[in-house]
Amino acid sequence: MPISPNVVHVLRLMSGGEYFSGEQLGALLGVSRAAVWKQLQLVDALGVSIERKRGRGYRLSRHLSLLDVEKILSFVDERTKDHVSELIVETELESTNKYLMDRCVNRDVIHGVVVTAERQTAGRGRRGREWYSPFAANVYLSIGWSFHQGVASVEGLSLAVGVAICEALAFFGLNSVELKWPNDVLVGGKKLGGVLIELAGDPAGECHVVVGLGLNVVMPTIGVDKISQPWVDMHGCGIDVDRNRLIGQLLTRLIVLLSGYEKDRFLPYRETWEHLNAYKHQHVFLVTPMQSICGLMLGVTDSGGLRLEVDGEEQVFLGGEVSLRASL
Ligand code: BTN
């Protein structure tokens, strides 16, 4: 069911953490107490839990900072801001990546367009998986960018994006983050975030890229059984962060990265990526739809290809439908 503007209104009123009586909320919203009760149940169903105290009323169980265009922009570096052509904040979307891909199909310009949403109803993960995207919990962010020299100019981009994410997380004190080729963001071997890059346009000329990233900030307790892999959130790592600030820091780094990528490509990010490599010098399985290869992880090439030692010889594997698992 779509989130009604009234529910968002209730959340904005209560986001400061103060108690509100049923009468107060009714008066502020211009509805009956029974209608207030219904709105509070809808808020609860979104995974935002509400406490009730006799004589005081209702309050949110945790501080809630909803996404806000002005706040996000206030955390973006001034020089970077000029490269953001539009910043769209939605209460809900099917998928922030889909939103930009649809605009591409309609031949709308997506260069520099940034989209984020409080929740995604059909968040896309890699390999056709769903990306669980509960309300006001995490970061779901997509950036549109156009390149002139075809898909070759975006080789290794998802790895470089991983590096930028790690740098933004380090800014908030989260230094234990590692990267799993090609683009999983891990803490202690569990997934903190992921990157999904989608392409449209001419593979040999003007092509459009949608860089989508999801980061677990504070997962609610409901619905997590839908996640099919071990996961972690920033809150669980001891870091509580305002999502507007986090998005501001992510954008500051990602926009700089995208602005220079066609010229610089992956090389300037390679060394840092190698430091963050979760599987360095480990035996891993590379699983493709066709085969499963066991090899020793040597690192990555200048363009972000995976270097594996297989049967004593180095082989390079490029991105695509592959996944990496530590072998026993
Ligand atoms: C992965 O499977 O690791 C990639 C997950 C990418 C999720 C993000 S959330 C924002 C953007 N919109 C989507 O639908 N997917 C990406």
mmCIF file of C-alpha atoms and ligand atoms in Angstrom:
data_model
loop_
_atom_site.group_PDB
_atom_site.id
_atom_site.type_symbol
_atom_site.label_atom_id
_atom_site.label_comp_id
_atom_site.label_asym_id
_atom_site.label_seq_id
_atom_site.Cartn_x
_atom_site.Cartn_y
_atom_site.Cartn_z
ATOM 1 C CA MET A 1 0.000 0.000 0.000
ATOM 2 C CA PRO A 2 1.427 3.458 -0.878
ATOM 3 C CA ILE A 3 2.472 5.650 2.053
ATOM 4 C CA SER A 4 -0.109 8.399 2.541
ATOM 5 C CA PRO A 5 0.939 12.044 3.012
ATOM 6 C CA ASN A 6 -0.791 11.917 6.426
ATOM 7 C CA VAL A 7 1.570 9.197 7.625
ATOM 8 C CA VAL A 8 4.559 11.263 6.521
ATOM 9 C CA HIS A 9 3.016 14.264 8.274
ATOM 10 C CA VAL A 10 2.701 12.268 11.527
ATOM 11 C CA LEU A 11 6.310 11.166 11.221
ATOM 12 C CA ARG A 12 7.580 14.690 10.624
ATOM 13 C CA LEU A 13 5.642 15.939 13.659
ATOM 14 C CA MET A 14 6.974 13.186 15.880
ATOM 15 C CA SER A 15 10.513 12.961 14.490
ATOM 16 C CA GLY A 16 11.970 15.044 17.356
ATOM 17 C CA GLY A 17 11.159 12.274 19.839
ATOM 18 C CA GLU A 18 8.670 14.230 22.034
ATOM 19 C CA TYR A 19 5.449 12.752 23.342
ATOM 20 C CA PHE A 20 2.164 13.708 21.667
ATOM 21 C CA SER A 21 -1.274 12.921 23.053
ATOM 22 C CA GLY A 22 -3.936 11.505 20.733
ATOM 23 C CA GLU A 23 -5.832 14.828 21.035
ATOM 24 C CA GLN A 24 -2.749 16.864 20.091
ATOM 25 C CA LEU A 25 -2.024 14.737 17.037
ATOM 26 C CA GLY A 26 -5.705 14.850 16.037
ATOM 27 C CA ALA A 27 -5.745 18.650 16.293
ATOM 28 C CA LEU A 28 -2.468 19.020 14.369
ATOM 29 C CA LEU A 29 -3.608 16.695 11.613
ATOM 30 C CA GLY A 30 -7.218 17.880 11.619
ATOM 31 C CA VAL A 31 -8.579 14.339 12.087
ATOM 32 C CA SER A 32 -10.424 12.355 14.792
ATOM 33 C CA ARG A 33 -8.621 10.356 17.514
ATOM 34 C CA ALA A 34 -9.721 7.162 15.801
ATOM 35 C CA ALA A 35 -8.073 8.367 12.587
ATOM 36 C CA VAL A 36 -4.913 9.230 14.553
ATOM 37 C CA TRP A 37 -4.833 5.691 15.931
ATOM 38 C CA LYS A 38 -5.064 4.312 12.389
ATOM 39 C CA GLN A 39 -2.208 6.542 11.197
ATOM 40 C CA LEU A 40 -0.047 5.407 14.130
ATOM 41 C CA GLN A 41 -0.702 1.787 13.230
ATOM 42 C CA LEU A 42 0.380 2.514 9.656
ATOM 43 C CA VAL A 43 3.571 4.145 10.938
ATOM 44 C CA ASP A 44 4.234 1.059 13.066
ATOM 45 C CA ALA A 45 3.653 -1.206 10.066
ATOM 46 C CA LEU A 46 6.436 0.658 8.231
ATOM 47 C CA GLY A 47 8.860 -0.629 10.853
ATOM 48 C CA VAL A 48 9.053 2.684 12.711
ATOM 49 C CA SER A 49 8.035 1.580 16.189
ATOM 50 C CA ILE A 50 6.000 3.773 18.515
ATOM 51 C CA GLU A 51 5.978 3.801 22.321
ATOM 52 C CA ARG A 52 2.862 4.594 24.321
ATOM 53 C CA LYS A 53 3.059 5.936 27.869
ATOM 54 C CA ARG A 54 0.033 6.410 30.087
ATOM 55 C CA GLY A 55 -0.651 10.098 30.683
ATOM 56 C CA ARG A 56 1.952 11.268 28.128
ATOM 57 C CA GLY A 57 0.826 9.841 24.823
ATOM 58 C CA TYR A 58 2.878 8.505 21.945
ATOM 59 C CA ARG A 59 6.406 8.962 20.745
ATOM 60 C CA LEU A 60 8.744 7.312 18.251
ATOM 61 C CA SER A 61 10.998 4.679 19.826
ATOM 62 C CA ARG A 62 14.054 6.102 18.097
ATOM 63 C CA HIS A 63 15.086 9.481 16.777
ATOM 64 C CA LEU A 64 14.076 9.758 13.147
ATOM 65 C CA SER A 65 15.625 12.096 10.624
ATOM 66 C CA LEU A 66 13.715 12.013 7.370
ATOM 67 C CA LEU A 67 15.441 12.750 4.080
ATOM 68 C CA ASP A 68 15.480 16.388 3.109
ATOM 69 C CA VAL A 69 16.823 18.076 -0.045
ATOM 70 C CA GLU A 70 18.120 21.184 1.749
ATOM 71 C CA LYS A 71 19.794 19.187 4.497
ATOM 72 C CA ILE A 72 21.491 16.840 2.021
ATOM 73 C CA LEU A 73 22.768 19.780 -0.040
ATOM 74 C CA SER A 74 24.098 21.480 3.087
ATOM 75 C CA PHE A 75 26.411 18.472 3.569
ATOM 76 C CA VAL A 76 27.665 18.382 -0.035
ATOM 77 C CA ASP A 77 30.976 20.069 -0.747
ATOM 78 C CA GLU A 78 30.397 23.452 -2.505
ATOM 79 C CA ARG A 79 32.494 22.623 -5.589
ATOM 80 C CA THR A 80 30.712 19.305 -6.032
ATOM 81 C CA LYS A 81 27.241 20.819 -5.719
ATOM 82 C CA ASP A 82 27.559 22.496 -9.130
ATOM 83 C CA HIS A 83 27.709 19.062 -10.786
ATOM 84 C CA VAL A 84 24.361 17.992 -9.303
ATOM 85 C CA SER A 85 21.756 19.035 -11.849
ATOM 86 C CA GLU A 86 18.750 17.796 -9.839
ATOM 87 C CA LEU A 87 18.345 16.260 -6.392
ATOM 88 C CA ILE A 88 15.116 14.293 -6.031
ATOM 89 C CA VAL A 89 13.938 13.010 -2.639
ATOM 90 C CA GLU A 90 10.870 10.773 -2.680
ATOM 91 C CA THR A 91 8.913 9.099 0.089
ATOM 92 C CA GLU A 92 8.792 5.922 -1.974
ATOM 93 C CA LEU A 93 9.768 4.631 -5.392
ATOM 94 C CA GLU A 94 9.802 1.175 -6.904
ATOM 95 C CA SER A 95 13.530 1.604 -7.320
ATOM 96 C CA THR A 96 15.730 4.692 -7.546
ATOM 97 C CA ASN A 97 17.717 2.970 -10.321
ATOM 98 C CA LYS A 98 14.526 2.162 -12.249
ATOM 99 C CA TYR A 99 13.404 5.786 -11.912
ATOM 100 C CA LEU A 100 16.549 6.982 -13.734
ATOM 101 C CA MET A 101 16.569 4.123 -16.262
ATOM 102 C CA ASP A 102 12.939 4.964 -17.149
ATOM 103 C CA ARG A 103 13.914 8.588 -17.660
ATOM 104 C CA CYS A 104 16.675 7.373 -19.985
ATOM 105 C CA VAL A 105 14.199 5.323 -22.012
ATOM 106 C CA ASN A 106 12.099 8.492 -22.368
ATOM 107 C CA ARG A 107 15.227 10.248 -23.660
ATOM 108 C CA ASP A 108 15.280 12.561 -20.674
ATOM 109 C CA VAL A 109 18.679 13.899 -19.590
ATOM 110 C CA ILE A 110 19.934 12.080 -16.479
ATOM 111 C CA HIS A 111 23.441 13.540 -16.291
ATOM 112 C CA GLY A 112 23.996 14.759 -12.734
ATOM 113 C CA VAL A 113 20.524 13.722 -11.562
ATOM 114 C CA VAL A 114 20.536 12.278 -8.036
ATOM 115 C CA VAL A 115 17.591 10.343 -6.618
ATOM 116 C CA THR A 116 17.006 8.991 -3.156
ATOM 117 C CA ALA A 117 13.907 7.586 -1.451
ATOM 118 C CA GLU A 118 12.746 6.701 2.055
ATOM 119 C CA ARG A 119 11.790 3.276 0.791
ATOM 120 C CA GLN A 120 11.834 1.195 -2.391
ATOM 121 C CA THR A 121 8.987 -1.175 -3.090
ATOM 122 C CA ALA A 122 10.965 -3.136 -5.700
ATOM 123 C CA GLY A 123 14.598 -2.362 -4.913
ATOM 124 C CA ARG A 124 16.949 -4.054 -7.359
ATOM 125 C CA GLY A 125 19.988 -6.029 -6.313
ATOM 126 C CA ARG A 126 22.589 -7.700 -8.517
ATOM 127 C CA ARG A 127 21.817 -10.938 -10.319
ATOM 128 C CA GLY A 128 18.072 -10.257 -10.291
ATOM 129 C CA ARG A 129 17.844 -10.268 -6.500
ATOM 130 C CA GLU A 130 15.532 -7.970 -4.587
ATOM 131 C CA TRP A 131 17.169 -5.301 -2.414
ATOM 132 C CA TYR A 132 15.177 -5.062 0.812
ATOM 133 C CA SER A 133 14.489 -1.357 1.269
ATOM 134 C CA PRO A 134 12.447 -0.577 4.407
ATOM 135 C CA PHE A 135 11.204 2.923 5.213
ATOM 136 C CA ALA A 136 13.505 5.604 6.685
ATOM 137 C CA ALA A 137 16.049 2.974 7.652
ATOM 138 C CA ASN A 138 18.858 2.953 5.132
ATOM 139 C CA VAL A 139 20.314 4.758 2.144
ATOM 140 C CA TYR A 140 18.962 4.016 -1.332
ATOM 141 C CA LEU A 141 20.710 6.344 -3.739
ATOM 142 C CA SER A 142 21.126 6.545 -7.518
ATOM 143 C CA ILE A 143 23.113 8.943 -9.657
ATOM 144 C CA GLY A 144 22.759 9.347 -13.422
ATOM 145 C CA TRP A 145 25.857 10.159 -15.495
ATOM 146 C CA SER A 146 26.606 10.300 -19.225
ATOM 147 C CA PHE A 147 29.875 9.259 -20.853
ATOM 148 C CA HIS A 148 30.960 9.997 -24.408
ATOM 149 C CA GLN A 149 33.362 7.150 -25.115
ATOM 150 C CA GLY A 150 31.054 4.181 -24.681
ATOM 151 C CA VAL A 151 31.045 1.427 -22.084
ATOM 152 C CA ALA A 152 34.835 1.059 -22.191
ATOM 153 C CA SER A 153 35.071 4.334 -20.271
ATOM 154 C CA VAL A 154 33.195 2.861 -17.304
ATOM 155 C CA GLU A 155 35.338 -0.266 -16.833
ATOM 156 C CA GLY A 156 36.083 -0.738 -13.149
ATOM 157 C CA LEU A 157 33.591 1.967 -12.167
ATOM 158 C CA SER A 158 31.745 -0.207 -9.655
ATOM 159 C CA LEU A 159 35.030 -0.958 -7.860
ATOM 160 C CA ALA A 160 35.926 2.736 -7.742
ATOM 161 C CA VAL A 161 32.449 3.474 -6.353
ATOM 162 C CA GLY A 162 33.182 0.927 -3.606
ATOM 163 C CA VAL A 163 36.339 2.850 -2.713
ATOM 164 C CA ALA A 164 34.379 6.137 -2.548
ATOM 165 C CA ILE A 165 31.793 4.510 -0.272
ATOM 166 C CA CYS A 166 34.527 3.221 2.075
ATOM 167 C CA GLU A 167 36.030 6.715 2.242
ATOM 168 C CA ALA A 168 32.657 8.236 3.127
ATOM 169 C CA LEU A 169 32.156 5.576 5.823
ATOM 170 C CA ALA A 170 35.631 6.223 7.232
ATOM 171 C CA PHE A 171 34.644 9.907 7.562
ATOM 172 C CA PHE A 172 32.010 8.741 10.077
ATOM 173 C CA GLY A 173 34.512 6.544 11.923
ATOM 174 C CA LEU A 174 33.690 3.224 10.297
ATOM 175 C CA ASN A 175 37.145 1.955 9.357
ATOM 176 C CA SER A 176 36.616 -1.802 9.307
ATOM 177 C CA VAL A 177 34.948 -1.869 5.891
ATOM 178 C CA GLU A 178 36.203 -4.218 3.178
ATOM 179 C CA LEU A 179 35.305 -4.744 -0.466
ATOM 180 C CA LYS A 180 34.418 -7.968 -2.205
ATOM 181 C CA TRP A 181 35.012 -7.988 -5.946
ATOM 182 C CA PRO A 182 33.278 -6.583 -7.862
ATOM 183 C CA ASN A 183 31.206 -4.389 -5.577
ATOM 184 C CA ASP A 184 30.035 -5.673 -2.209
ATOM 185 C CA VAL A 185 30.680 -3.539 0.859
ATOM 186 C CA LEU A 186 31.395 -5.791 3.854
ATOM 187 C CA VAL A 187 32.076 -5.518 7.559
ATOM 188 C CA GLY A 188 33.307 -8.682 9.255
ATOM 189 C CA GLY A 189 32.364 -10.680 6.149
ATOM 190 C CA LYS A 190 28.727 -9.494 6.317
ATOM 191 C CA LYS A 191 27.081 -7.259 3.777
ATOM 192 C CA LEU A 192 26.755 -3.593 4.718
ATOM 193 C CA GLY A 193 25.973 -2.384 1.226
ATOM 194 C CA GLY A 194 26.072 -3.023 -2.479
ATOM 195 C CA VAL A 195 26.380 -1.256 -5.803
ATOM 196 C CA LEU A 196 24.293 -1.835 -8.904
ATOM 197 C CA ILE A 197 25.385 -0.125 -12.111
ATOM 198 C CA GLU A 198 22.978 -0.108 -15.041
ATOM 199 C CA LEU A 199 23.756 1.125 -18.544
ATOM 200 C CA ALA A 200 21.738 2.546 -21.417
ATOM 201 C CA GLY A 201 22.522 4.228 -24.734
ATOM 202 C CA ASP A 202 25.217 3.522 -27.309
ATOM 203 C CA PRO A 203 27.825 0.986 -26.074
ATOM 204 C CA ALA A 204 30.363 2.545 -28.441
ATOM 205 C CA GLY A 205 29.458 6.223 -28.051
ATOM 206 C CA GLU A 206 27.203 8.352 -25.839
ATOM 207 C CA CYS A 207 26.196 6.026 -23.008
ATOM 208 C CA HIS A 208 24.276 6.668 -19.827
ATOM 209 C CA VAL A 209 25.102 5.101 -16.516
ATOM 210 C CA VAL A 210 22.965 4.756 -13.419
ATOM 211 C CA VAL A 211 25.072 4.178 -10.315
ATOM 212 C CA GLY A 212 22.847 2.781 -7.567
ATOM 213 C CA LEU A 213 23.982 2.077 -4.053
ATOM 214 C CA GLY A 214 22.291 0.704 -1.001
ATOM 215 C CA LEU A 215 23.779 1.008 2.496
ATOM 216 C CA ASN A 216 22.305 -0.484 5.654
ATOM 217 C CA VAL A 217 22.106 2.258 8.270
ATOM 218 C CA VAL A 218 19.564 1.042 10.883
ATOM 219 C CA MET A 219 17.608 -1.993 9.757
ATOM 220 C CA PRO A 220 14.235 -2.381 11.457
ATOM 221 C CA THR A 221 13.490 -5.761 13.002
ATOM 222 C CA ILE A 222 10.592 -6.492 10.662
ATOM 223 C CA GLY A 223 11.131 -8.008 7.247
ATOM 224 C CA VAL A 224 14.810 -8.879 7.624
ATOM 225 C CA ASP A 225 14.021 -12.559 7.013
ATOM 226 C CA LYS A 226 13.708 -11.494 3.350
ATOM 227 C CA ILE A 227 17.459 -10.857 3.174
ATOM 228 C CA SER A 228 19.135 -13.934 1.766
ATOM 229 C CA GLN A 229 22.704 -13.252 2.865
ATOM 230 C CA PRO A 230 24.446 -12.385 6.138
ATOM 231 C CA TRP A 231 24.115 -8.626 6.675
ATOM 232 C CA VAL A 232 25.122 -5.895 9.071
ATOM 233 C CA ASP A 233 24.068 -2.270 9.522
ATOM 234 C CA MET A 234 26.021 0.822 10.615
ATOM 235 C CA HIS A 235 24.092 0.949 13.888
ATOM 236 C CA GLY A 236 25.261 -2.618 14.625
ATOM 237 C CA CYS A 237 28.837 -1.453 13.959
ATOM 238 C CA GLY A 238 28.431 1.212 16.650
ATOM 239 C CA ILE A 239 27.953 4.101 14.206
ATOM 240 C CA ASP A 240 24.760 6.166 14.354
ATOM 241 C CA VAL A 241 24.617 8.581 11.504
ATOM 242 C CA ASP A 242 22.091 11.018 10.089
ATOM 243 C CA ARG A 243 21.230 9.754 6.601
ATOM 244 C CA ASN A 244 21.203 13.298 5.169
ATOM 245 C CA ARG A 245 24.807 13.769 6.306
ATOM 246 C CA LEU A 246 25.779 10.347 5.020
ATOM 247 C CA ILE A 247 24.252 11.032 1.599
ATOM 248 C CA GLY A 248 26.010 14.423 1.549
ATOM 249 C CA GLN A 249 29.378 12.742 2.139
ATOM 250 C CA LEU A 250 28.668 9.989 -0.379
ATOM 251 C CA LEU A 251 27.693 12.505 -3.048
ATOM 252 C CA THR A 252 30.730 14.675 -2.390
ATOM 253 C CA ARG A 253 32.977 11.712 -3.212
ATOM 254 C CA LEU A 254 30.902 10.044 -5.917
ATOM 255 C CA ILE A 255 30.368 13.186 -7.964
ATOM 256 C CA VAL A 256 34.117 13.923 -7.934
ATOM 257 C CA LEU A 257 34.751 10.323 -8.989
ATOM 258 C CA LEU A 258 32.220 10.437 -11.828
ATOM 259 C CA SER A 259 33.417 13.839 -13.062
ATOM 260 C CA GLY A 260 36.951 12.550 -13.582
ATOM 261 C CA TYR A 261 36.272 8.936 -14.500
ATOM 262 C CA GLU A 262 36.192 9.210 -18.278
ATOM 263 C CA LYS A 263 39.716 10.693 -18.176
ATOM 264 C CA ASP A 264 41.306 8.918 -15.172
ATOM 265 C CA ARG A 265 39.469 5.573 -15.136
ATOM 266 C CA PHE A 266 40.132 2.987 -12.424
ATOM 267 C CA LEU A 267 43.919 3.278 -12.083
ATOM 268 C CA PRO A 268 43.944 6.020 -9.392
ATOM 269 C CA TYR A 269 41.632 3.860 -7.232
ATOM 270 C CA ARG A 270 43.443 0.565 -7.707
ATOM 271 C CA GLU A 271 45.878 0.793 -4.808
ATOM 272 C CA THR A 272 43.190 1.762 -2.306
ATOM 273 C CA TRP A 273 40.936 -0.987 -3.640
ATOM 274 C CA GLU A 274 43.728 -3.526 -3.058
ATOM 275 C CA HIS A 275 44.019 -2.341 0.569
ATOM 276 C CA LEU A 276 40.298 -2.842 1.047
ATOM 277 C CA ASN A 277 40.181 -6.235 -0.708
ATOM 278 C CA ALA A 278 38.386 -8.645 1.650
ATOM 279 C CA TYR A 279 39.874 -11.761 -0.013
ATOM 280 C CA LYS A 280 43.462 -10.775 -0.717
ATOM 281 C CA HIS A 281 45.741 -13.858 -0.985
ATOM 282 C CA GLN A 282 42.845 -16.193 -0.186
ATOM 283 C CA HIS A 283 41.575 -19.105 -2.204
ATOM 284 C CA VAL A 284 38.210 -18.217 -3.672
ATOM 285 C CA PHE A 285 35.555 -19.622 -5.973
ATOM 286 C CA LEU A 286 34.524 -17.533 -8.945
ATOM 287 C CA VAL A 287 31.014 -18.606 -9.841
ATOM 288 C CA THR A 288 29.627 -17.746 -13.261
ATOM 289 C CA PRO A 289 26.427 -19.088 -14.844
ATOM 290 C CA MET A 290 28.675 -21.435 -16.860
ATOM 291 C CA GLN A 291 31.267 -22.636 -14.387
ATOM 292 C CA SER A 292 32.867 -22.417 -10.972
ATOM 293 C CA ILE A 293 36.591 -21.734 -10.845
ATOM 294 C CA CYS A 294 38.790 -22.061 -7.798
ATOM 295 C CA GLY A 295 41.840 -19.830 -7.626
ATOM 296 C CA LEU A 296 44.113 -17.724 -5.490
ATOM 297 C CA MET A 297 43.023 -14.076 -5.318
ATOM 298 C CA LEU A 298 45.946 -12.004 -6.576
ATOM 299 C CA GLY A 299 44.110 -8.690 -6.766
ATOM 300 C CA VAL A 300 42.768 -6.550 -9.607
ATOM 301 C CA THR A 301 44.122 -5.153 -12.863
ATOM 302 C CA ASP A 302 44.489 -1.457 -13.778
ATOM 303 C CA SER A 303 40.983 -1.606 -15.228
ATOM 304 C CA GLY A 304 39.395 -3.498 -12.315
ATOM 305 C CA GLY A 305 39.482 -7.042 -13.724
ATOM 306 C CA LEU A 306 39.825 -9.859 -11.175
ATOM 307 C CA ARG A 307 43.278 -11.531 -11.129
ATOM 308 C CA LEU A 308 43.160 -15.157 -10.066
ATOM 309 C CA GLU A 309 45.929 -17.720 -10.037
ATOM 310 C CA VAL A 310 44.377 -20.859 -11.455
ATOM 311 C CA ASP A 311 46.494 -24.032 -11.762
ATOM 312 C CA GLY A 312 49.672 -21.984 -11.357
ATOM 313 C CA GLU A 313 48.770 -19.425 -14.033
ATOM 314 C CA GLU A 314 47.314 -15.946 -13.761
ATOM 315 C CA GLN A 315 43.927 -15.448 -15.357
ATOM 316 C CA VAL A 316 41.905 -12.245 -15.529
ATOM 317 C CA PHE A 317 38.132 -12.176 -15.203
ATOM 318 C CA LEU A 318 35.967 -9.176 -16.054
ATOM 319 C CA GLY A 319 32.744 -8.019 -14.406
ATOM 320 C CA GLY A 320 29.399 -9.568 -15.134
ATOM 321 C CA GLU A 321 27.353 -12.296 -13.587
ATOM 322 C CA VAL A 322 29.944 -13.583 -11.215
ATOM 323 C CA SER A 323 30.193 -13.961 -7.494
ATOM 324 C CA LEU A 324 33.041 -14.676 -5.208
ATOM 325 C CA ARG A 325 33.074 -17.006 -2.212
ATOM 326 C CA ALA A 326 35.936 -17.785 0.093
ATOM 327 C CA SER A 327 36.859 -21.426 -0.489
ATOM 328 C CA LEU A 328 37.307 -23.850 2.418
HETATM 329 C C1 BTN B 1 23.694 -5.655 -4.667
HETATM 330 O O1 BTN B 1 22.944 -6.605 -4.955
HETATM 331 O O2 BTN B 1 24.674 -5.813 -3.940
HETATM 332 C C2 BTN B 1 23.414 -4.299 -5.219
HETATM 333 C C3 BTN B 1 22.355 -3.579 -4.425
HETATM 334 C C4 BTN B 1 22.053 -2.186 -4.945
HETATM 335 C C5 BTN B 1 20.873 -1.575 -4.233
HETATM 336 C C6 BTN B 1 20.675 -0.136 -4.621
HETATM 337 S S1 BTN B 1 19.527 0.683 -3.561
HETATM 338 C C7 BTN B 1 19.506 2.064 -4.635
HETATM 339 C C8 BTN B 1 19.526 1.529 -6.044
HETATM 340 N N1 BTN B 1 18.184 1.270 -6.504
HETATM 341 C C9 BTN B 1 17.963 -0.038 -6.662
HETATM 342 O O3 BTN B 1 16.883 -0.532 -7.020
HETATM 343 N N2 BTN B 1 19.079 -0.735 -6.400
HETATM 344 C C10 BTN B 1 20.168 0.140 -6.025
#
